[in-house]
Every structure is written in C-alpha cells, then in structure tokens.
Amino acid sequence: MSQTSTSQPPQIKSRIGAILRATSGNFLEQFDFFLFGFYAPLIAKAFFPSQDETAALLNTFGVFWLGALMRPVGAVVLGAYIDRIGRRLGLIVTLAIMAMGTIIIAFCPTYATIGVAAPIIVLIGRLLQGFSAGVELGGVSVYLSEIATPGNRGFYTSFQSSSQQVAIFVAAIIGFTLNAMMPADTIAAWGWRIPFFIGCLIIPFIFVLRRTLEETPAFLSMKKHPTTSEVFNSAAVNWKIILLGMMLAVMTTVTFYFVTVYTPSFGKELKLSAQDSLLVTLMVAVTNFIWNPVGGAVSDRIGRKPVLLTIACLSFLTAYPALLWLTAAPTFGKLLAVELMFSFYFGVYSGTMLGALVEIVPAHVRTTCFSLAFALAAALFGTFTPFAATKLIAMTGDKASPGFWLMCAAASGAIAALLIYRENAVAARAAVAA
C-alpha cells in the first residue's frame, strides 16, 4: 500500500485557485509593459529628450525592444532552472526579477535630473523585465497545461493570455481616470508615474499568491529531472521544433502588441484623443479576455490546425485593407471596429496557439523549449511592433503601412501550422506502419 501511495503524485486541490495564483505574475508583466507603451511619448520626454519627437519616440520603443531581446536569454537560463527545480519555485524567482525591473523604472529620476544615467537606468530595468518575461509566459502556460483536465488543455492554457488582458484593462482604467482628473501638463511632468507606483504596490500581493502555488502532478511524477546541461543539449537538438514554434507564435505576439501597446501611439498618429485610444484599449482588453478561452475550447473540440489556419488567413487578407479604411478618415468608431477585428484574430489564435505549442515541445524540457520559441517571437517580432509600425509610417507616409507588418506575421503563423501538422501526420503514419 505504501508503494502505491508514493507512486501517485498529489493532485491539485483547486484548479481555479491554481489558475489565479499561476497567472498573477502575468498580470504584473503585462501591466508594466502596457504602461511603458501607453506613456511612451511622455517617457521619451523624461528620459530620451530630443528636438525630433519621432526620434525620441523611436528611442523609447528601441529600449522597449532591447528589453525584449533579453527574453530568449531568460527563456534558456530560467527555463532550464524551472525544468530542473520545479514549476512553483521557478515562477516565484521570475516574479522577483520582474518586480525589480518594475521598481527601477517607477523610481528612476529624469534625464533633466541625472543626465545620461537616466536612460541607462531605464534600460537596466527593461532588461530585467525582459529576462524574467522570457520564461514567465512559458512557465505559466506549461503549469496550466499540466494541471488541465483531459481534453481541455487548450482551454486551460488560454487563461495565461487571458490574465494579461486583465492587466491591460486595469492599466487602461487607471490611465483613463488620470486623464480625466489631471491636466495634461501635470501628467506629462509626473502624473504618468502614478500607474507604475500602483504596480509596485501590487507586487507584495502577487508574491503572497505565488507562494501558495502547488507543484504540478506531472512534474512530481517525473522519475528524473534533467540537469541544466541536459536541458541545453536537448533544446539544441530540438532547434527545428523551437523555430517552428517561434513562427507559430509570431502572429500572436505581433497582433497583441499592435492592439494594446501600440494603440495609444497609433491613435495619436491618427489625431484621435488619448481618451478615445484608452477607451478602445479598454474594449480590446475585454474582448481579448473573452476570445482567448473561446479559441482554446474550440481547438480542443475540432483540433488546433483548422483554427490556426483559418484565423491566420483571415488576418493576412484583411489587415491592410482594414487599416486603409481606418486611416482614410479616422474616427473613434472606425478605430474601435478595426481593433475589435484584430482582437478577435488575436484571441482565438492565441488561445489555440498556446495549447499547440505546449503539445509539440518535448515534455522533459517543456518549459525551456516553449519559452524559447515564444521569447524569440516576442523579441524579434512582437515587441518590435511599435517600433516597426512607427518606422513604416515615417518611411512611407502611409498610415496604413503597419498592415504589412501584420500580414507578414499572419503568413508566418499559417506556414508554421502547415509544416507542424504535416510533420505530425507523417510521424503518425510512420508509427502505424511500424
């Protein structure tokens, strides 16, 4: 009897509670990422002063992107740690690193106060955030997939992305309230820091939630946990899977950063008010939250491939025409309609993609391979989106030109889905023949 009891790992007591505790760190990550994008013009003035407003904004988005380049490093280093030591402890460590980055940016003096040290300090804060974010999404997605009930992996993993939408919603509400209560000059001078301070106050609460997280039964049931060198070697051997996973995730990351982080800057480019842009972002956060689990649940029933291909093809065909229609005569209603369309694409695709990516990576190095694939997509394409969109408009004079960036992302997703499930079908036929 004792042998039987020790061979069975303990089950998760409350899956709803586990989902809330696991995704709490995602809230902090996306809360701060969105604020950095939304207040990019004010951050540019505070830390990257320039006579050319576009140049200052590009510098700010450049630092935003440089922080994202740390994601692959964090995915490999922290991913190997989580695969070796456990999901629970690893997620606590990533939260601690992320909190450090958030505090640094919130309290950093301006360029006018300490000179060139200011942008350097902000960059350090972003690098820390990027390092931790590199494995945060992967670690949480893997955790959710490993506590999922049979046949519902897509639905469970979709809540990783849904939790980020709550952060967008809260951040947008705070920004909307500040804009209504404070003069624009006050917000530009110091008011933009208030949401960052609020983020710092949330940190202790999230730590309490993460400390009560249970280890997953799947990890506890593993007879052997790989060493760090074994994780690195396995990730190198599975480079093709990681590359295809990155291509699959590109559409998720690009579309997400376009409809959230870049929307306020895009609204300003279209001469719409900050209030209008915030209201659109609020609505997008709500619909993103809804469409993610819908996508995950639908893909659990009909399969990942048809959902991924359908949404990627729709995005490819409609991205530029929709933006062309919007930019021809911009209004709040048209911006809302276009952003809600992209929200539908993002939510359904993301809810499906997360489950698909968990399934194609090897189980013993699941966190490392998943995190690296997603981190590469986010670093090279997703978080580069605000910079790319700003640069495309500056180069072409066409305010709809970010649509071409979205089309490339959609093409990447479609090609990856075709290749992944073609190889899976070939492998299945080979197994049957054997």
Coordinates of C-alpha atoms in Angstrom, one line a residue:
M1 CA 0.0 0.0 0.0
S2 CA 2.9 2.3 0.8
Q3 CA 4.3 1.7 -2.7
T4 CA 1.1 2.7 -4.3
S5 CA 0.7 5.9 -2.3
T6 CA 4.2 7.1 -3.1
S7 CA 3.9 6.4 -6.8
Q8 CA 1.0 8.6 -7.2
P9 CA 1.7 12.4 -7.1
P10 CA -0.7 14.6 -5.1
Q11 CA -3.5 16.2 -7.2
I12 CA -4.1 19.9 -7.4
K13 CA -6.7 20.7 -4.8
S14 CA -8.4 23.7 -6.6
R15 CA -7.8 24.2 -10.2
I16 CA -9.5 27.6 -10.2
G17 CA -7.2 28.8 -7.4
A18 CA -4.2 27.3 -9.1
I19 CA -5.0 29.2 -12.3
L20 CA -5.4 32.5 -10.4
R21 CA -2.1 32.0 -8.5
A22 CA -0.1 30.9 -11.5
T23 CA -1.3 33.8 -13.8
S24 CA -0.9 36.5 -11.2
G25 CA 2.7 37.2 -12.3
N26 CA 1.5 37.6 -15.9
F27 CA -0.7 40.5 -14.6
L28 CA 2.4 42.4 -13.4
E29 CA 4.4 41.7 -16.5
Q30 CA 1.7 42.9 -18.9
F31 CA 0.6 45.8 -16.6
D32 CA 4.0 47.3 -16.8
F33 CA 4.6 46.5 -20.5
F34 CA 1.4 48.3 -21.5
L35 CA 2.1 51.3 -19.3
F36 CA 5.5 51.6 -21.0
G37 CA 3.9 51.6 -24.4
F38 CA 1.0 53.9 -23.5
Y39 CA 3.1 56.5 -21.9
A40 CA 5.9 56.1 -24.5
P41 CA 5.7 59.8 -25.6
L42 CA 6.0 61.1 -22.0
I43 CA 8.7 58.6 -21.2
A44 CA 10.5 59.8 -24.3
K45 CA 10.5 63.3 -23.0
A46 CA 11.5 62.3 -19.5
F47 CA 14.4 60.0 -20.3
F48 CA 15.2 60.4 -24.1
P49 CA 15.0 64.2 -24.8
S50 CA 15.3 65.2 -28.5
Q51 CA 14.3 68.0 -30.7
D52 CA 12.7 65.5 -33.0
E53 CA 9.6 64.0 -31.4
T54 CA 9.6 61.0 -33.7
A55 CA 13.3 60.3 -32.9
A56 CA 12.6 60.4 -29.1
L57 CA 9.7 58.0 -29.6
L58 CA 11.8 55.7 -31.6
N59 CA 14.5 55.7 -28.9
T60 CA 11.8 54.8 -26.3
F61 CA 10.4 52.0 -28.4
G62 CA 14.0 50.9 -29.1
V63 CA 14.6 50.5 -25.3
F64 CA 11.3 48.7 -25.1
W65 CA 12.5 46.3 -27.8
L66 CA 16.0 45.9 -26.3
G67 CA 14.4 44.7 -23.1
A68 CA 12.6 42.1 -25.2
L69 CA 15.8 40.9 -26.6
M70 CA 16.6 39.6 -23.1
R71 CA 13.6 37.3 -23.4
P72 CA 15.4 34.5 -25.2
V73 CA 18.2 34.7 -22.6
G74 CA 15.7 34.4 -19.8
A75 CA 13.9 31.6 -21.6
V76 CA 17.1 29.5 -21.8
V77 CA 18.5 30.3 -18.3
L78 CA 15.3 30.4 -16.3
G79 CA 13.6 27.8 -18.4
A80 CA 16.4 25.3 -17.6
Y81 CA 16.0 26.2 -14.0
I82 CA 12.3 25.6 -14.0
D83 CA 12.6 22.3 -15.9
R84 CA 15.2 21.1 -13.3
I85 CA 14.0 22.5 -10.0
G86 CA 10.2 22.8 -10.5
R87 CA 7.4 25.0 -11.7
R88 CA 6.4 26.5 -8.4
L89 CA 9.8 27.7 -7.2
G90 CA 10.8 28.9 -10.7
L91 CA 7.7 31.1 -11.0
I92 CA 8.5 32.7 -7.7
V93 CA 12.0 33.5 -8.9
T94 CA 10.8 35.1 -12.2
L95 CA 8.3 37.2 -10.2
A96 CA 11.1 38.6 -8.0
I97 CA 13.3 39.6 -11.0
M98 CA 10.3 41.2 -12.7
A99 CA 9.4 43.2 -9.6
M100 CA 13.0 44.6 -9.5
G101 CA 12.7 45.9 -13.1
T102 CA 9.3 47.5 -12.4
I103 CA 10.6 49.3 -9.3
I104 CA 13.6 50.6 -11.1
I105 CA 11.6 52.2 -13.9
A106 CA 9.0 53.6 -11.5
F107 CA 11.5 55.5 -9.3
C108 CA 14.2 56.4 -11.9
P109 CA 15.0 60.2 -11.9
T110 CA 14.6 62.0 -15.3
Y111 CA 17.3 63.0 -17.7
A112 CA 17.0 66.6 -16.5
T113 CA 17.9 65.4 -13.0
I114 CA 20.7 62.9 -13.5
G115 CA 21.6 63.2 -17.2
V116 CA 22.6 60.3 -19.3
A117 CA 22.4 57.9 -16.3
A118 CA 18.6 58.1 -16.6
P119 CA 18.2 56.3 -19.9
I120 CA 20.8 53.8 -18.8
I121 CA 18.9 53.0 -15.6
V122 CA 15.6 52.7 -17.5
L123 CA 17.3 50.3 -19.9
I124 CA 18.6 48.2 -17.0
G125 CA 15.0 48.0 -15.7
R126 CA 13.7 46.9 -19.1
L127 CA 16.5 44.3 -19.4
L128 CA 15.5 42.8 -16.0
Q129 CA 11.8 42.7 -17.1
G130 CA 12.7 41.1 -20.4
F131 CA 14.9 38.5 -18.7
S132 CA 12.1 37.4 -16.4
A133 CA 9.3 37.7 -19.0
G134 CA 11.3 35.3 -21.2
V135 CA 10.1 32.4 -19.1
E136 CA 7.1 33.8 -17.3
L137 CA 4.7 33.1 -20.1
G138 CA 6.2 29.7 -20.9
G139 CA 6.3 28.7 -17.2
V140 CA 2.7 29.7 -16.6
S141 CA 1.5 28.0 -19.9
V142 CA 3.3 24.8 -19.0
Y143 CA 1.9 24.9 -15.5
L144 CA -1.7 25.3 -16.7
S145 CA -1.3 22.6 -19.3
E146 CA 0.0 20.2 -16.7
I147 CA -3.0 20.8 -14.3
A148 CA -5.6 20.6 -17.2
T149 CA -8.3 18.0 -17.1
P150 CA -8.3 15.5 -20.1
G151 CA -9.4 17.0 -23.4
N152 CA -9.2 20.6 -22.1
R153 CA -5.6 21.6 -22.5
G154 CA -6.3 24.4 -24.9
F155 CA -8.9 25.9 -22.7
Y156 CA -6.7 25.8 -19.6
T157 CA -3.6 27.2 -21.3
S158 CA -5.6 30.0 -22.8
F159 CA -6.0 31.6 -19.4
Q160 CA -2.3 32.5 -19.5
S161 CA -3.1 35.0 -22.2
S162 CA -6.5 36.0 -20.7
S163 CA -4.8 37.0 -17.5
Q164 CA -2.7 39.5 -19.4
Q165 CA -5.9 41.2 -20.7
V166 CA -7.0 41.9 -17.1
A167 CA -3.7 43.8 -16.7
I168 CA -4.4 45.8 -19.9
F169 CA -7.9 46.6 -18.7
V170 CA -6.8 47.7 -15.2
A171 CA -3.9 49.8 -16.6
A172 CA -6.2 51.4 -19.2
I173 CA -8.8 52.2 -16.5
I174 CA -6.1 53.9 -14.4
G175 CA -4.9 55.9 -17.4
F176 CA -8.4 56.9 -18.3
T177 CA -9.1 58.1 -14.8
L178 CA -5.8 60.1 -14.6
N179 CA -6.6 61.8 -17.9
A180 CA -10.0 62.8 -16.6
M181 CA -8.7 64.1 -13.3
M182 CA -5.3 65.7 -14.1
P183 CA -4.3 68.4 -16.6
A184 CA -2.2 67.2 -19.4
D185 CA 0.8 69.2 -18.2
T186 CA 0.7 67.5 -14.8
I187 CA 0.5 64.1 -16.3
A188 CA 3.5 64.9 -18.6
A189 CA 5.5 66.2 -15.6
W190 CA 5.0 63.4 -13.1
G191 CA 1.5 62.0 -13.3
W192 CA 2.5 59.2 -15.7
R193 CA 4.5 57.7 -12.8
I194 CA 1.4 57.0 -10.7
P195 CA 0.3 53.8 -12.5
F196 CA 3.9 52.5 -12.2
F197 CA 3.7 53.2 -8.4
I198 CA 0.4 51.3 -8.3
G199 CA 2.2 48.4 -10.0
C200 CA 4.8 48.5 -7.2
L201 CA 2.1 48.3 -4.5
I202 CA 0.6 45.2 -6.2
I203 CA 3.8 43.3 -6.0
P204 CA 3.6 42.1 -2.4
F205 CA 0.0 40.7 -3.0
I206 CA 1.2 38.8 -6.1
F207 CA 4.1 37.3 -4.0
V208 CA 1.6 36.0 -1.4
L209 CA -0.4 34.3 -4.2
R210 CA 2.7 32.8 -5.8
R211 CA 4.0 31.4 -2.5
T212 CA 0.8 29.3 -2.1
L213 CA 1.2 27.7 -5.6
E214 CA 1.3 23.9 -5.6
E215 CA 3.7 21.9 -7.7
T216 CA 2.1 20.2 -10.7
P217 CA 1.5 16.4 -10.5
A218 CA 3.1 16.0 -13.9
F219 CA 6.4 17.4 -12.7
L220 CA 6.3 15.4 -9.4
S221 CA 5.6 12.2 -11.4
M222 CA 8.8 12.5 -13.5
K223 CA 11.3 9.9 -12.5
K224 CA 14.2 12.1 -13.4
H225 CA 14.6 15.8 -13.8
P226 CA 17.2 16.9 -16.4
T227 CA 20.3 18.8 -15.4
T228 CA 21.0 22.2 -16.7
S229 CA 23.4 20.9 -19.3
E230 CA 20.9 18.2 -20.4
V231 CA 18.3 20.9 -20.8
F232 CA 20.6 23.0 -23.0
N233 CA 21.6 20.0 -25.1
S234 CA 18.0 18.9 -25.6
A235 CA 17.0 22.4 -26.6
A236 CA 19.8 22.5 -29.2
V237 CA 18.8 19.1 -30.6
N238 CA 15.1 20.3 -30.9
W239 CA 16.0 23.6 -32.7
K240 CA 13.6 22.8 -35.6
I241 CA 10.7 22.5 -33.2
I242 CA 11.7 25.7 -31.5
L243 CA 12.0 27.5 -34.8
L244 CA 8.5 26.3 -36.0
G245 CA 7.1 27.2 -32.5
M246 CA 8.6 30.7 -32.9
M247 CA 6.9 31.1 -36.3
L248 CA 3.6 29.9 -34.9
A249 CA 3.8 32.5 -32.1
V250 CA 4.8 35.4 -34.3
M251 CA 1.2 36.2 -35.2
T252 CA 0.1 36.1 -31.5
T253 CA 2.9 38.5 -30.4
V254 CA 2.7 41.0 -33.3
T255 CA -1.1 41.3 -33.2
F256 CA -1.2 41.6 -29.4
Y257 CA 1.4 44.4 -29.2
F258 CA -0.4 46.2 -32.1
V259 CA -3.8 46.2 -30.4
T260 CA -2.6 47.0 -27.0
V261 CA 0.9 48.7 -26.6
Y262 CA 0.8 50.5 -29.9
T263 CA -2.8 51.5 -30.0
P264 CA -2.3 54.8 -27.9
S265 CA 0.5 55.9 -30.2
F266 CA -1.4 54.9 -33.3
G267 CA -4.4 56.9 -32.1
K268 CA -2.2 59.9 -31.6
E269 CA -0.8 59.4 -35.2
L270 CA -4.4 59.4 -36.4
K271 CA -5.1 62.7 -34.5
L272 CA -7.6 61.0 -32.1
S273 CA -7.7 61.9 -28.4
A274 CA -5.9 60.0 -25.7
Q275 CA -9.3 59.3 -24.1
D276 CA -10.5 57.7 -27.3
S277 CA -7.4 55.5 -27.6
L278 CA -7.8 54.4 -24.0
L279 CA -11.4 53.6 -24.4
V280 CA -10.6 51.5 -27.4
T281 CA -7.9 49.7 -25.5
L282 CA -10.3 49.0 -22.7
M283 CA -12.8 47.4 -25.1
V284 CA -10.0 45.4 -26.7
A285 CA -8.8 44.1 -23.3
V286 CA -12.3 42.8 -22.6
T287 CA -12.8 41.1 -25.9
N288 CA -9.2 39.6 -25.8
F289 CA -10.2 38.1 -22.4
I290 CA -13.3 36.6 -23.9
W291 CA -11.9 35.3 -27.2
N292 CA -8.8 33.5 -25.7
P293 CA -10.7 30.7 -23.9
V294 CA -13.2 30.5 -26.8
G295 CA -10.3 29.8 -29.1
G296 CA -8.8 27.3 -26.7
A297 CA -12.1 25.5 -26.2
V298 CA -12.9 25.3 -29.9
S299 CA -9.5 23.9 -30.7
D300 CA -10.0 21.3 -28.1
R301 CA -13.1 20.1 -30.0
I302 CA -12.1 20.5 -33.7
G303 CA -8.3 20.5 -33.5
R304 CA -5.6 23.2 -33.5
K305 CA -4.7 23.2 -37.2
P306 CA -8.1 24.4 -38.7
V307 CA -8.4 27.2 -36.1
L308 CA -4.8 28.4 -36.6
L309 CA -5.0 28.3 -40.4
T310 CA -8.5 30.0 -40.6
I311 CA -7.5 32.9 -38.4
A312 CA -4.1 33.4 -40.0
C313 CA -5.6 33.5 -43.5
L314 CA -8.3 36.0 -42.4
S315 CA -5.7 38.3 -40.9
F316 CA -3.5 38.1 -43.9
L317 CA -6.4 39.1 -46.3
T318 CA -7.9 41.8 -44.2
A319 CA -5.0 43.6 -42.2
Y320 CA -4.0 46.2 -44.8
P321 CA -7.5 46.9 -46.3
A322 CA -8.9 47.4 -42.8
L323 CA -6.2 49.9 -41.8
L324 CA -6.5 51.6 -45.2
W325 CA -10.2 52.1 -44.5
L326 CA -9.5 53.4 -41.0
T327 CA -6.7 55.9 -42.0
A328 CA -8.6 57.3 -44.9
A329 CA -10.9 59.1 -42.5
P330 CA -10.1 58.2 -38.9
T331 CA -12.8 58.3 -36.3
F332 CA -13.3 56.7 -32.9
G333 CA -15.9 54.3 -34.2
K334 CA -13.7 53.1 -37.1
L335 CA -10.6 52.6 -34.8
L336 CA -12.8 50.6 -32.4
A337 CA -14.2 48.4 -35.2
V338 CA -10.7 47.7 -36.7
E339 CA -9.1 47.0 -33.3
L340 CA -12.0 44.7 -32.3
M341 CA -11.5 42.7 -35.5
F342 CA -7.8 42.3 -34.7
S343 CA -8.8 41.4 -31.1
F344 CA -10.9 38.6 -32.4
Y345 CA -8.0 37.3 -34.5
F346 CA -5.6 37.6 -31.7
G347 CA -7.8 36.0 -29.0
V348 CA -8.9 32.9 -31.0
Y349 CA -5.5 32.3 -32.5
S350 CA -3.6 32.8 -29.2
G351 CA -6.0 30.6 -27.2
T352 CA -5.3 27.9 -29.8
M353 CA -1.6 28.5 -30.3
L354 CA -0.7 28.2 -26.6
G355 CA -2.1 24.7 -26.4
A356 CA -0.5 23.7 -29.7
L357 CA 2.9 24.9 -28.6
V358 CA 2.8 23.0 -25.4
E359 CA 2.0 19.8 -27.3
I360 CA 4.8 20.0 -29.9
V361 CA 7.7 20.5 -27.5
P362 CA 9.4 17.6 -25.6
A363 CA 7.9 17.0 -22.2
H364 CA 11.1 16.8 -20.2
V365 CA 12.3 20.3 -21.4
R366 CA 8.8 21.7 -22.0
T367 CA 9.4 25.0 -20.2
T368 CA 12.7 25.8 -21.9
C369 CA 11.6 24.9 -25.4
F370 CA 8.2 26.6 -25.1
S371 CA 9.7 29.7 -23.5
L372 CA 12.5 30.0 -26.0
A373 CA 10.1 29.7 -29.0
F374 CA 7.7 32.3 -27.6
A375 CA 10.5 34.6 -26.4
L376 CA 12.1 34.6 -29.9
A377 CA 8.8 35.5 -31.4
A378 CA 8.2 38.3 -28.9
A379 CA 11.7 39.7 -29.0
L380 CA 12.3 39.6 -32.8
F381 CA 8.8 40.5 -33.9
G382 CA 6.1 41.1 -31.2
T383 CA 7.7 43.8 -29.0
F384 CA 9.4 45.2 -32.2
T385 CA 5.9 46.0 -33.5
P386 CA 5.6 49.6 -32.0
F387 CA 9.0 50.5 -33.4
A388 CA 8.3 48.8 -36.8
A389 CA 4.9 50.5 -37.2
T390 CA 6.3 53.9 -36.3
K391 CA 9.2 53.5 -38.7
L392 CA 7.0 52.2 -41.5
I393 CA 4.7 55.2 -41.3
A394 CA 7.7 57.6 -41.1
M395 CA 9.4 55.9 -44.2
T396 CA 6.3 55.5 -46.4
G397 CA 4.0 58.3 -45.2
D398 CA 1.2 55.7 -45.4
K399 CA -0.5 55.4 -42.0
A400 CA -2.0 52.0 -43.0
S401 CA 1.5 50.6 -43.7
P402 CA 1.6 48.7 -40.3
G403 CA -0.8 46.4 -42.0
F404 CA 2.1 44.9 -44.0
W405 CA 3.8 44.0 -40.7
L406 CA 0.6 42.3 -39.6
M407 CA 0.4 40.4 -42.9
C408 CA 3.9 39.1 -42.5
A409 CA 3.0 37.8 -39.0
A410 CA -0.1 36.1 -40.3
A411 CA 1.8 34.4 -43.1
S412 CA 4.4 33.2 -40.6
G413 CA 1.6 31.6 -38.5
A414 CA 0.0 29.9 -41.5
I415 CA 3.2 28.5 -42.8
A416 CA 4.2 27.2 -39.3
A417 CA 0.8 25.5 -38.8
L418 CA 1.0 23.7 -42.2
L419 CA 4.6 22.5 -41.5
I420 CA 4.0 21.4 -37.9
Y421 CA 0.8 19.4 -38.6
R422 CA 2.2 18.0 -41.8
E423 CA 5.2 16.6 -39.9
N424 CA 2.9 15.3 -37.2
A425 CA 0.8 13.5 -39.8
V426 CA 3.9 12.0 -41.4
A427 CA 5.1 10.8 -38.0
A428 CA 1.7 9.3 -37.1
R429 CA 1.6 7.3 -40.4
A430 CA 5.2 6.1 -39.8
A431 CA 4.2 4.9 -36.3
V432 CA 1.2 3.0 -37.7
A433 CA 3.3 1.4 -40.5
A434 CA 5.9 0.3 -37.9

